[in-house]
Short mmCIF file of C-alpha atoms in Angstrom, two decimals:
data_model
loop_
_atom_site.label_atom_id
_atom_site.label_comp_id
_atom_site.label_asym_id
_atom_site.label_seq_id
_atom_site.Cartn_x
_atom_site.Cartn_y
_atom_site.Cartn_z
CA MET A 14 11.54 43.23 -73.39
CA SER A 15 14.10 42.04 -70.96
CA GLY A 16 17.24 40.44 -71.07
CA VAL A 17 20.23 39.86 -73.00
CA LEU A 18 18.96 39.58 -76.72
CA SER A 19 20.62 37.60 -78.83
CA PRO A 20 23.17 39.02 -82.33
CA SER A 21 20.31 38.79 -84.37
CA VAL A 22 18.05 40.90 -82.45
CA SER A 23 17.05 44.14 -82.55
CA ALA A 24 15.07 45.87 -79.84
CA GLN A 25 12.68 48.91 -80.96
CA ALA A 26 12.60 48.81 -84.41
CA PRO A 27 11.04 51.07 -86.09
CA VAL A 28 7.87 49.27 -87.82
CA PRO A 29 6.48 50.39 -91.94
CA GLY A 30 3.25 51.29 -89.35
CA GLY A 31 5.32 53.61 -87.92
CA THR A 32 5.14 52.10 -83.71
CA ALA A 33 8.30 49.90 -82.25
CA GLY A 34 9.08 46.79 -82.88
CA ILE A 35 10.98 43.56 -82.39
CA VAL A 36 13.74 43.00 -85.15
CA ILE A 37 14.57 38.80 -85.30
CA GLY A 38 16.45 37.81 -88.29
CA ASP A 39 14.56 39.04 -91.37
CA ALA A 40 11.30 39.04 -89.85
CA ILE A 41 9.92 42.38 -87.34
CA TYR A 42 7.50 41.90 -84.68
CA SER A 43 5.33 43.98 -82.82
CA GLY A 44 6.25 44.70 -79.29
CA VAL A 45 3.80 45.12 -76.43
CA LEU A 46 2.86 47.85 -74.26
CA LEU A 47 1.93 46.95 -71.37
CA ALA A 48 1.45 50.23 -68.70
CA ILE A 49 -0.91 51.18 -66.35
CA ASP A 50 -2.80 53.58 -68.29
CA SER A 51 -4.50 50.26 -69.97
CA SER A 52 -5.87 50.14 -66.51
CA LEU A 53 -8.63 53.24 -67.71
CA VAL A 54 -11.96 51.90 -68.97
CA PRO A 55 -12.38 53.96 -72.25
CA GLU A 56 -15.41 56.15 -72.86
CA GLU A 57 -17.29 53.98 -74.93
CA LYS A 58 -17.12 50.95 -72.85
CA ARG A 59 -18.57 53.13 -70.08
CA SER A 60 -21.32 54.72 -71.59
CA GLU A 61 -22.64 51.06 -72.90
CA THR A 62 -21.51 48.21 -70.79
CA PRO A 63 -22.33 43.98 -71.30
CA SER A 64 -25.33 44.62 -68.53
CA MET A 65 -27.01 46.78 -70.32
CA ARG A 66 -27.09 45.36 -72.97
CA ASP A 67 -28.03 42.27 -71.89
CA GLY A 68 -30.73 44.67 -69.97
CA LEU A 69 -29.83 45.35 -67.28
CA GLU A 70 -30.53 49.25 -66.30
CA LEU A 71 -27.77 51.40 -65.18
CA HIS A 72 -29.01 52.10 -61.37
CA THR A 73 -29.24 48.25 -61.09
CA GLU A 74 -25.96 48.44 -61.81
CA ALA A 75 -24.63 50.64 -60.01
CA GLU A 76 -26.18 49.51 -56.87
CA PHE A 77 -24.60 45.58 -57.58
CA ARG A 78 -21.66 47.16 -57.94
CA ILE A 79 -21.65 49.00 -54.60
CA LEU A 80 -22.99 45.82 -53.73
CA GLY A 81 -20.21 43.77 -54.56
CA CYS A 82 -17.54 46.22 -53.38
CA GLU A 83 -19.02 46.74 -49.46
CA PHE A 84 -18.64 42.68 -49.43
CA ILE A 85 -14.85 42.96 -51.31
CA GLN A 86 -14.04 45.52 -47.77
CA SER A 87 -16.52 44.02 -44.93
CA ALA A 88 -14.77 40.43 -45.88
CA GLY A 89 -11.05 41.89 -45.67
CA ILE A 90 -12.03 43.33 -42.28
CA LEU A 91 -12.39 40.22 -40.83
CA LEU A 92 -9.68 38.09 -43.42
CA ARG A 93 -7.41 41.15 -41.38
CA LEU A 94 -6.25 42.29 -44.81
CA PRO A 95 -4.43 44.92 -45.61
CA GLN A 96 -6.18 48.08 -46.47
CA VAL A 97 -4.36 47.99 -49.37
CA ALA A 98 -5.52 44.79 -50.37
CA MET A 99 -9.19 45.38 -50.06
CA ALA A 100 -8.65 48.77 -52.27
CA THR A 101 -6.90 46.12 -54.85
CA GLY A 102 -9.87 43.90 -54.86
CA GLN A 103 -12.78 46.20 -55.35
CA VAL A 104 -10.81 48.36 -58.32
CA LEU A 105 -10.38 44.56 -59.78
CA PHE A 106 -14.73 43.70 -59.23
CA GLN A 107 -15.47 46.81 -61.13
CA ARG A 108 -12.87 47.09 -63.59
CA PHE A 109 -13.98 43.12 -64.75
CA PHE A 110 -17.91 44.14 -65.17
CA TYR A 111 -17.08 46.44 -67.77
CA SER A 112 -16.20 43.74 -69.86
CA LYS A 113 -18.57 40.71 -68.72
CA SER A 114 -22.26 40.98 -67.60
CA PHE A 115 -23.34 40.38 -64.00
CA ILE A 116 -26.66 38.70 -65.97
CA LYS A 117 -23.92 35.98 -66.89
CA HIS A 118 -22.36 36.16 -63.59
CA ASN A 119 -22.51 35.43 -59.93
CA PHE A 120 -21.26 39.02 -58.50
CA GLU A 121 -20.70 36.63 -54.93
CA ILE A 122 -18.26 34.53 -56.70
CA VAL A 123 -16.89 37.17 -58.63
CA ALA A 124 -16.30 38.96 -55.25
CA MET A 125 -14.76 36.23 -53.71
CA ALA A 126 -12.48 35.45 -56.77
CA CYS A 127 -11.31 39.32 -56.40
CA VAL A 128 -10.67 39.55 -52.48
CA ASN A 129 -9.09 35.89 -53.19
CA LEU A 130 -7.08 37.25 -55.65
CA ALA A 131 -5.89 40.47 -54.19
CA SER A 132 -4.48 38.83 -51.15
CA LYS A 133 -1.90 37.02 -52.98
CA ILE A 134 -1.07 39.90 -55.34
CA GLU A 135 -1.20 42.39 -52.22
CA GLU A 136 1.30 39.10 -50.57
CA SER A 137 -1.05 38.51 -47.79
CA PRO A 138 -2.94 35.80 -49.25
CA ARG A 139 -5.64 33.57 -47.63
CA ARG A 140 -7.63 30.28 -48.03
CA VAL A 141 -10.37 30.16 -50.48
CA ARG A 142 -12.08 28.02 -47.17
CA ASP A 143 -11.78 31.41 -45.13
CA VAL A 144 -12.81 33.73 -48.14
CA ILE A 145 -16.08 31.16 -48.60
CA ASN A 146 -16.56 31.01 -45.15
CA VAL A 147 -16.24 34.66 -44.27
CA PHE A 148 -18.87 35.73 -47.36
CA HIS A 149 -20.93 33.01 -46.40
CA HIS A 150 -21.06 34.59 -42.34
CA LEU A 151 -21.54 38.50 -44.21
CA LYS A 152 -24.69 37.20 -46.56
CA GLN A 153 -26.54 35.79 -43.26
CA GLY A 154 -26.47 39.41 -41.67
CA GLY A 155 -22.82 39.23 -40.18
CA GLY A 156 -24.68 38.31 -36.26
CA LYS A 157 -23.42 36.60 -33.94
CA ARG A 158 -25.26 33.22 -34.10
CA THR A 159 -25.28 32.30 -37.89
CA ILE A 160 -25.69 28.34 -39.42
CA PRO A 161 -21.88 26.97 -40.27
CA LEU A 162 -21.04 26.30 -43.66
CA PHE A 163 -21.05 23.08 -43.85
CA LEU A 164 -18.30 20.58 -46.02
CA ASP A 165 -21.05 19.37 -48.60
CA GLN A 166 -20.91 18.70 -51.98
CA ASN A 167 -22.55 21.79 -52.23
CA TYR A 168 -19.55 24.35 -50.55
CA ILE A 169 -16.97 22.14 -53.32
CA ASN A 170 -19.33 22.54 -56.21
CA THR A 171 -19.01 26.73 -54.29
CA LYS A 172 -15.16 26.46 -54.26
CA ASN A 173 -14.35 25.07 -57.81
CA GLN A 174 -16.69 27.93 -58.74
CA VAL A 175 -14.05 31.21 -57.25
CA ILE A 176 -11.34 29.21 -58.75
CA LYS A 177 -12.62 29.52 -61.97
CA ALA A 178 -13.94 32.69 -61.60
CA GLU A 179 -10.20 33.99 -60.39
CA ARG A 180 -8.59 32.81 -63.35
CA ARG A 181 -11.21 34.06 -65.08
CA VAL A 182 -11.07 37.54 -64.30
CA LEU A 183 -7.20 37.01 -64.87
CA LYS A 184 -8.05 36.65 -68.40
CA GLU A 185 -10.68 39.14 -68.80
CA LEU A 186 -7.81 41.38 -67.53
CA GLY A 187 -5.06 40.61 -69.74
CA PHE A 188 -3.29 39.72 -66.21
CA CYS A 189 -2.51 43.30 -65.66
CA VAL A 190 -3.67 43.58 -62.39
CA HIS A 191 -1.57 46.16 -61.18
CA VAL A 192 -3.44 49.30 -59.43
CA LYS A 193 -1.91 52.22 -58.58
CA HIS A 194 -3.48 53.23 -55.39
CA PRO A 195 -3.58 57.03 -54.25
CA HIS A 196 -2.75 56.17 -50.69
CA LYS A 197 0.20 57.72 -50.10
CA MET A 198 -0.18 60.33 -52.83
CA ILE A 199 -2.71 61.91 -49.77
CA VAL A 200 0.34 62.12 -47.70
CA MET A 201 2.85 63.36 -50.21
CA TYR A 202 0.22 66.02 -51.05
CA LEU A 203 -0.89 67.30 -47.77
CA GLN A 204 3.24 67.14 -47.00
CA VAL A 205 3.67 69.68 -49.32
CA LEU A 206 0.66 72.20 -48.47
CA GLU A 207 2.10 71.67 -45.05
CA CYS A 208 -0.94 70.26 -43.67
CA GLU A 209 0.49 66.63 -42.46
CA LYS A 210 0.18 67.79 -38.77
CA ASN A 211 -3.69 67.57 -39.01
CA GLN A 212 -4.68 63.98 -38.38
CA ILE A 213 -8.22 64.79 -39.02
CA LEU A 214 -7.25 66.48 -42.30
CA VAL A 215 -5.56 62.83 -43.45
CA GLN A 216 -8.39 60.95 -41.98
CA THR A 217 -11.49 62.37 -44.19
CA ALA A 218 -9.54 62.20 -47.10
CA TRP A 219 -8.67 58.59 -46.65
CA ASN A 220 -12.15 57.96 -45.57
CA TYR A 221 -13.25 59.74 -47.97
CA MET A 222 -10.91 57.28 -50.65
CA ASN A 223 -11.91 54.22 -49.29
CA ASP A 224 -15.75 55.28 -49.72
CA ALA A 225 -14.73 56.55 -53.65
CA LEU A 226 -13.62 52.43 -54.20
CA ARG A 227 -17.00 51.98 -55.07
CA THR A 228 -18.39 53.63 -57.59
CA ASP A 229 -16.17 53.72 -61.24
CA VAL A 230 -13.57 57.21 -60.41
CA PHE A 231 -10.83 54.57 -59.95
CA VAL A 232 -11.95 53.48 -63.96
CA ARG A 233 -12.31 56.67 -65.25
CA PHE A 234 -9.42 59.07 -63.33
CA GLU A 235 -6.14 59.14 -62.61
CA PRO A 236 -4.86 57.74 -58.89
CA GLU A 237 -3.51 61.99 -58.68
CA THR A 238 -6.60 62.90 -59.39
CA ILE A 239 -7.85 61.13 -57.31
CA ALA A 240 -5.72 62.09 -54.43
CA CYS A 241 -6.23 65.90 -55.17
CA ALA A 242 -10.85 65.17 -54.98
CA CYS A 243 -10.31 63.60 -51.30
CA ILE A 244 -7.63 66.22 -50.41
CA TYR A 245 -10.29 68.94 -51.24
CA LEU A 246 -13.80 66.52 -49.82
CA ALA A 247 -11.74 67.14 -46.80
CA ALA A 248 -10.63 70.59 -46.63
CA ARG A 249 -14.51 71.27 -47.21
CA ALA A 250 -15.88 69.19 -45.12
CA LEU A 251 -13.29 70.30 -41.98
CA GLN A 252 -13.65 73.93 -43.57
CA ILE A 253 -9.47 73.99 -43.76
CA PRO A 254 -9.12 76.71 -46.11
CA LEU A 255 -6.81 75.88 -49.32
CA PRO A 256 -4.44 78.03 -51.41
CA THR A 257 -6.58 79.02 -54.66
CA LYS A 258 -4.42 81.90 -56.10
CA PRO A 259 -3.44 79.59 -57.85
CA HIS A 260 -5.54 76.84 -56.88
CA TRP A 261 -3.16 74.38 -54.89
CA PHE A 262 -4.37 71.00 -57.27
CA LEU A 263 -3.00 72.58 -60.74
CA LEU A 264 0.30 72.02 -58.96
CA PHE A 265 0.16 67.99 -59.13
CA GLY A 266 -1.77 68.42 -62.79
CA ALA A 267 -5.13 67.98 -61.57
CA SER A 268 -7.92 70.03 -63.16
CA GLU A 269 -11.35 71.51 -61.40
CA SER A 270 -13.71 69.88 -63.92
CA GLU A 271 -11.95 66.26 -63.16
CA ILE A 272 -12.12 67.11 -59.35
CA ARG A 273 -15.66 67.88 -59.46
CA ASP A 274 -16.83 65.13 -61.09
CA ILE A 275 -15.05 62.98 -58.87
CA CYS A 276 -16.35 65.07 -55.65
CA ILE A 277 -19.94 64.29 -57.22
CA SER A 278 -19.99 60.59 -57.53
CA THR A 279 -18.79 60.21 -54.44
CA LEU A 280 -20.97 62.61 -52.51
CA LYS A 281 -23.75 60.33 -54.61
CA LEU A 282 -23.11 57.71 -52.26
CA TYR A 283 -24.13 59.17 -48.78
CA SER A 284 -27.76 59.82 -50.39
CA MET A 285 -28.58 56.20 -51.82
CA ARG A 286 -30.65 53.67 -50.46
CA LYS A 287 -28.70 50.24 -48.96
CA PRO A 288 -29.17 47.54 -52.00
CA ASP A 289 -31.77 44.97 -51.30
CA ILE A 290 -30.23 42.17 -52.40
CA ALA A 291 -33.07 39.76 -52.56
CA GLN A 292 -34.37 42.62 -54.85
CA LEU A 293 -31.54 42.58 -56.92
CA GLU A 294 -31.31 38.67 -57.45
CA LYS A 295 -34.72 38.69 -58.67
CA GLU A 296 -34.12 41.16 -61.44
CA VAL A 297 -31.34 39.05 -62.27
CA GLU A 298 -33.70 35.76 -62.60
CA LYS A 299 -36.07 37.77 -64.54
CA ARG A 300 -33.03 38.67 -66.78
CA LYS A 301 -32.22 35.22 -67.00
CA VAL A 302 -35.58 34.32 -68.07
CA PHE A 303 -36.11 37.01 -70.62
CA LEU A 304 -33.26 36.17 -72.61
CA GLU A 305 -33.59 32.15 -72.24
CA GLU A 306 -36.76 32.95 -74.17
CA GLU A 307 -35.23 35.04 -76.85
CA LYS A 308 -33.03 31.82 -77.50
CA LEU A 309 -35.86 29.87 -77.74
CA LYS A 310 -37.41 32.59 -80.15
CA VAL A 311 -34.60 33.24 -82.28
CA LYS A 312 -34.13 29.30 -82.24
CA GLY A 313 -37.75 28.86 -83.62
CA VAL A 314 -37.57 30.99 -85.80
CA ASN A 315 -34.65 28.88 -87.43
CA TYR A 316 -35.98 26.01 -86.90
CA SER A 317 -39.18 27.05 -89.38
CA ILE A 318 -36.49 27.44 -92.70
CA THR A 319 -37.04 24.44 -92.41
CA PRO A 320 -40.09 22.75 -92.39
CA ALA A 321 -40.74 19.22 -90.47
CA ILE A 322 -42.37 16.52 -92.22
CA LYS A 323 -45.69 14.87 -90.57
CA SER A 324 -46.31 11.97 -89.49
CA ASN A 325 -49.50 9.86 -90.15
CA THR A 326 -51.63 9.28 -87.20
CA THR A 327 -53.33 6.58 -88.55
CA PHE A 328 -51.46 3.01 -87.80
CA SER A 329 -49.73 1.78 -90.70
CA PRO A 330 -47.72 -1.38 -90.41
CA ALA A 331 -45.61 0.32 -93.52
CA SER A 332 -44.33 3.27 -91.17
CA LYS A 333 -42.81 0.80 -88.72
CA PRO A 334 -39.57 -0.11 -88.87
CA GLY A 335 -40.25 -4.00 -89.72
CA SER A 336 -41.96 -2.57 -92.44
CA PRO A 337 -40.40 -2.82 -96.12
CA LYS A 338 -38.46 -0.75 -96.95
CA GLU A 339 -37.83 0.52 -100.51
CA VAL A 340 -33.83 1.59 -101.77
CA LYS A 341 -33.25 2.90 -104.55
CA THR A 342 -29.41 2.39 -105.89
CA GLU A 343 -27.79 3.24 -109.39
CA GLU A 344 -25.60 0.65 -110.59
CA ASN A 345 -23.83 1.28 -114.24
CA GLY A 346 -26.64 3.97 -115.42
CA LYS A 347 -29.55 1.99 -114.29
CA VAL A 348 -32.14 2.87 -111.61
CA ARG A 349 -32.62 -0.58 -109.42
CA GLU A 350 -35.22 -0.78 -106.61
CA GLU A 351 -34.02 -3.10 -103.53
CA ARG A 352 -36.71 -4.74 -101.60
CA HIS A 353 -35.10 -5.22 -98.45
CA LEU A 354 -37.70 -8.07 -96.31
CA ASN A 355 -37.75 -7.92 -92.01
CA SER A 356 -37.83 -11.07 -90.63
CA LYS A 357 -40.87 -10.04 -88.16
CA SER A 358 -42.59 -8.36 -91.39
CA PRO A 359 -45.76 -10.03 -91.90
CA ILE A 360 -44.81 -10.57 -96.16
CA THR A 361 -41.92 -12.33 -94.80
CA ARG A 362 -43.76 -14.66 -92.53
CA VAL A 363 -46.26 -15.78 -95.32
CA LYS A 364 -43.26 -16.21 -97.76
CA MET A 365 -42.08 -17.96 -95.02
CA GLU A 366 -44.82 -19.85 -94.39
CA GLU A 367 -45.24 -20.56 -98.46
CA SER A 368 -41.69 -22.19 -98.71
CA GLY A 369 -41.86 -24.76 -96.31
CA VAL A 370 -40.30 -22.97 -92.98
CA VAL A 371 -40.36 -24.70 -90.28
CA GLN A 372 -42.60 -23.19 -87.48
CA ASN A 373 -43.15 -23.65 -83.92
CA GLY A 374 -42.72 -27.10 -84.82
CA HIS A 375 -44.83 -28.22 -88.08
CA THR A 376 -43.50 -28.05 -91.35
CA ALA A 377 -45.80 -25.19 -93.31
CA SER A 378 -47.41 -26.66 -96.57
CA ARG A 379 -45.96 -25.58 -99.89
CA GLY A 380 -48.90 -24.87 -101.63
CA ARG A 381 -50.75 -21.68 -101.63
CA SER A 382 -50.88 -19.50 -98.17
CA PRO A 383 -54.11 -20.30 -96.34
CA PRO A 384 -57.31 -17.63 -96.30
CA PRO A 385 -57.33 -14.67 -94.08
CA SER A 386 -58.67 -15.74 -90.27
CA PRO A 387 -60.83 -14.19 -88.29
CA HIS A 388 -58.10 -12.68 -86.52
CA THR A 389 -56.54 -10.52 -89.28
CA ARG A 390 -56.22 -6.89 -89.39
CA GLN A 391 -56.87 -4.40 -92.33
CA SER A 392 -54.64 -1.54 -93.21
CA HIS A 393 -53.76 0.57 -96.06
CA SER A 394 -51.66 -1.55 -97.81
CA GLY A 395 -53.60 -5.22 -97.39
CA THR A 396 -54.78 -7.87 -95.30
CA TYR A 397 -52.00 -8.86 -92.83
CA SER A 398 -52.54 -11.89 -90.66
CA SER A 399 -51.10 -10.95 -86.53
CA SER A 400 -50.60 -14.64 -86.09
CA SER A 401 -50.83 -18.17 -87.75
CA SER A 402 -53.18 -19.89 -85.40
CA PRO A 403 -56.05 -18.26 -83.00
CA SER A 404 -55.25 -17.53 -79.80
CA PRO A 405 -55.57 -20.58 -77.43
CA SER A 406 -58.54 -21.03 -75.07
CA PRO A 407 -58.37 -20.67 -71.21
CA ARG A 408 -58.42 -24.72 -70.94
CA GLN A 409 -55.08 -24.77 -73.33
CA ARG A 410 -53.29 -22.59 -71.45
CA ARG A 411 -54.18 -24.31 -68.46
CA SER A 412 -52.79 -27.06 -69.74
CA GLN A 413 -50.07 -25.40 -71.36
CA ARG A 414 -48.86 -23.99 -67.82
CA ASP A 415 -49.23 -27.25 -65.87
CA HIS A 416 -47.38 -29.18 -68.79
CA SER A 417 -44.88 -26.64 -67.90
CA ARG A 418 -44.27 -27.59 -64.41
CA HIS A 419 -44.38 -31.34 -64.83
CA THR A 420 -41.68 -30.44 -67.12
CA ASP A 421 -39.33 -28.13 -64.83
CA ARG A 422 -40.19 -30.82 -62.11
CA ARG A 423 -38.65 -33.77 -64.09
CA ARG A 424 -35.70 -31.47 -64.60
CA ARG A 425 -35.23 -30.47 -61.17
CA SER A 426 -35.78 -34.54 -59.96
CA ARG A 427 -33.16 -35.06 -62.73
CA SER A 428 -30.57 -32.88 -62.11
CA LEU A 429 -31.17 -33.65 -57.97
CA SER A 430 -30.82 -38.09 -58.84
CA ASP A 431 -28.23 -36.88 -60.80
CA SER A 432 -26.45 -34.93 -58.74
CA ARG A 433 -27.15 -37.69 -55.67
CA GLY A 434 -25.04 -40.77 -58.22
CA ARG A 435 -22.10 -38.22 -58.34
CA HIS A 436 -21.92 -37.41 -54.53
CA ARG A 437 -22.29 -41.11 -54.68
CA ASP A 438 -19.19 -41.92 -56.85
CA ASP A 439 -17.46 -39.52 -54.63
CA GLY A 440 -17.52 -41.03 -52.08
CA LYS A 441 -16.82 -44.81 -53.64
CA ARG A 442 -13.98 -43.10 -55.27
CA ARG A 443 -12.55 -41.79 -51.62
CA SER A 444 -13.34 -44.53 -49.73
CA GLU A 445 -11.18 -46.78 -52.39
CA HIS A 446 -8.30 -44.50 -52.07
CA TRP A 447 -8.31 -44.59 -48.24
CA ASP A 448 -7.82 -48.13 -48.64
CA ARG A 449 -5.53 -48.46 -50.79
CA ARG A 450 -3.21 -45.88 -48.59
CA GLU A 451 -4.04 -48.01 -45.95
CA ARG A 452 -2.59 -51.68 -47.57
CA GLU A 453 0.74 -49.79 -48.69
CA ARG A 454 1.24 -48.42 -44.99
CA SER A 455 0.57 -51.97 -43.61
CA HIS A 456 3.09 -53.51 -46.60
CA ASP A 457 5.56 -51.04 -45.70
CA ARG A 458 5.38 -51.50 -41.75
CA GLY A 459 5.49 -55.01 -42.95
CA ARG A 460 9.08 -54.83 -44.78
CA SER A 461 10.35 -52.99 -42.16
CA ARG A 462 9.73 -55.40 -39.25
CA ASP A 463 11.94 -58.32 -41.63
CA TYR A 464 14.10 -55.52 -41.93
CA ARG A 465 14.47 -55.06 -38.34
CA ARG A 466 14.95 -58.69 -37.78
CA LYS A 467 17.17 -59.58 -40.20
CA ASP A 468 19.24 -56.95 -38.41
CA GLU A 469 19.21 -57.92 -35.06
CA SER A 470 19.68 -61.67 -36.44
CA ARG A 471 23.09 -60.20 -37.19
CA THR A 472 24.02 -58.48 -34.55
CA ARG A 473 23.45 -61.61 -32.40
CA SER A 474 26.14 -64.45 -34.84
CA SER A 475 28.59 -61.05 -34.99
CA HIS A 476 28.21 -61.24 -31.26
CA SER A 477 28.29 -64.82 -30.53
CA ARG A 478 31.79 -64.93 -32.95
CA HIS A 479 32.84 -62.69 -30.75
CA SER A 480 32.62 -64.26 -27.36
CA ARG A 481 34.19 -67.80 -28.80
#
């Protein structure tokens, strides 16, 4: 915890459990420890990864890790990122897939997100569009003639997936994305061994370290041990003797067994075949289908606990929504059955006929219902009439159609005549309005002429007086 504490806050007070804590008032709160040691993955998580729990084999997962790291390294070269940013992206990629499965997360999208995140961490940010374009170029083989990436909906979806994957990586790693690289340590250790002037040795050790990024050694060992193992491999390859009595790597806190494990993991890369991305994607699809089938089986077992009610396949009006339903309600401790009748049901129609309700313009008789007509259908609950009258003959249908056509014609002609009369009335009203305005204007003009004549007579009379 950094910053100035208030007087009521005391830092690093002992907690009853034995760990240090923070006292705020009368309460003691545990502290949060963020250290570089937490970036190493423990043995229990490495022995059974989420991908292995989903059914992916160990060598297939190793090929996915190698392929993803190669994509990150090649993309960083095309994006002109510093080597530290590429190394950070590969380490983040390795850490993430010890928490998540290759089956449930697309390794290409996660690799793009790691490149984008690592460029920000190492203060060399790149645009998401550039990262997607570079990965699209690499997936096509990296040749000179490649199909350009169109800015369509697929590009927008990929961009959104990369942004979401970047947030997911930060969440799974607990925002602890600091990576301590052994790049500078190699140079410092060679200076101690007085071999820094041998540029071939320095470059070879550097190359071994970049190749080791594709393995899991950066999540298993400390960076000081990795630097010693890379120097050991380079010296053995170039046949350069180093101190052995005692062993030089003991000076830097590394053990012989750890160096041996790192060397074996790194040298295995050179004997492995190049991963086939198409074959790996097929394997992932198979596992996805298998997992989906397993989920469906589990759901089927859960559903079988409660047996489903088998519906009757035979026709019965009682099974339709319009059939009567019996609802039992309790009132004052007694059970009462209420029968809700739908107006569309045949029983309701018969009752309406018996009560004399008007149907099709005629009043039904209040006597007994007529006997079943030939156009009836039988059911399990009784005989229901499908219609109140037999179906009309073809001649009756034609007469009905002709009658409806004549009715439509009369309606259209009536509306047309009404509109014409309305137009005539509007024209007459408009002409009367213009005649009235013309009369008013002529009246105003006559009045103005009278006023002018009176003024002229007055001026003449005044002139005649002055002349006298």
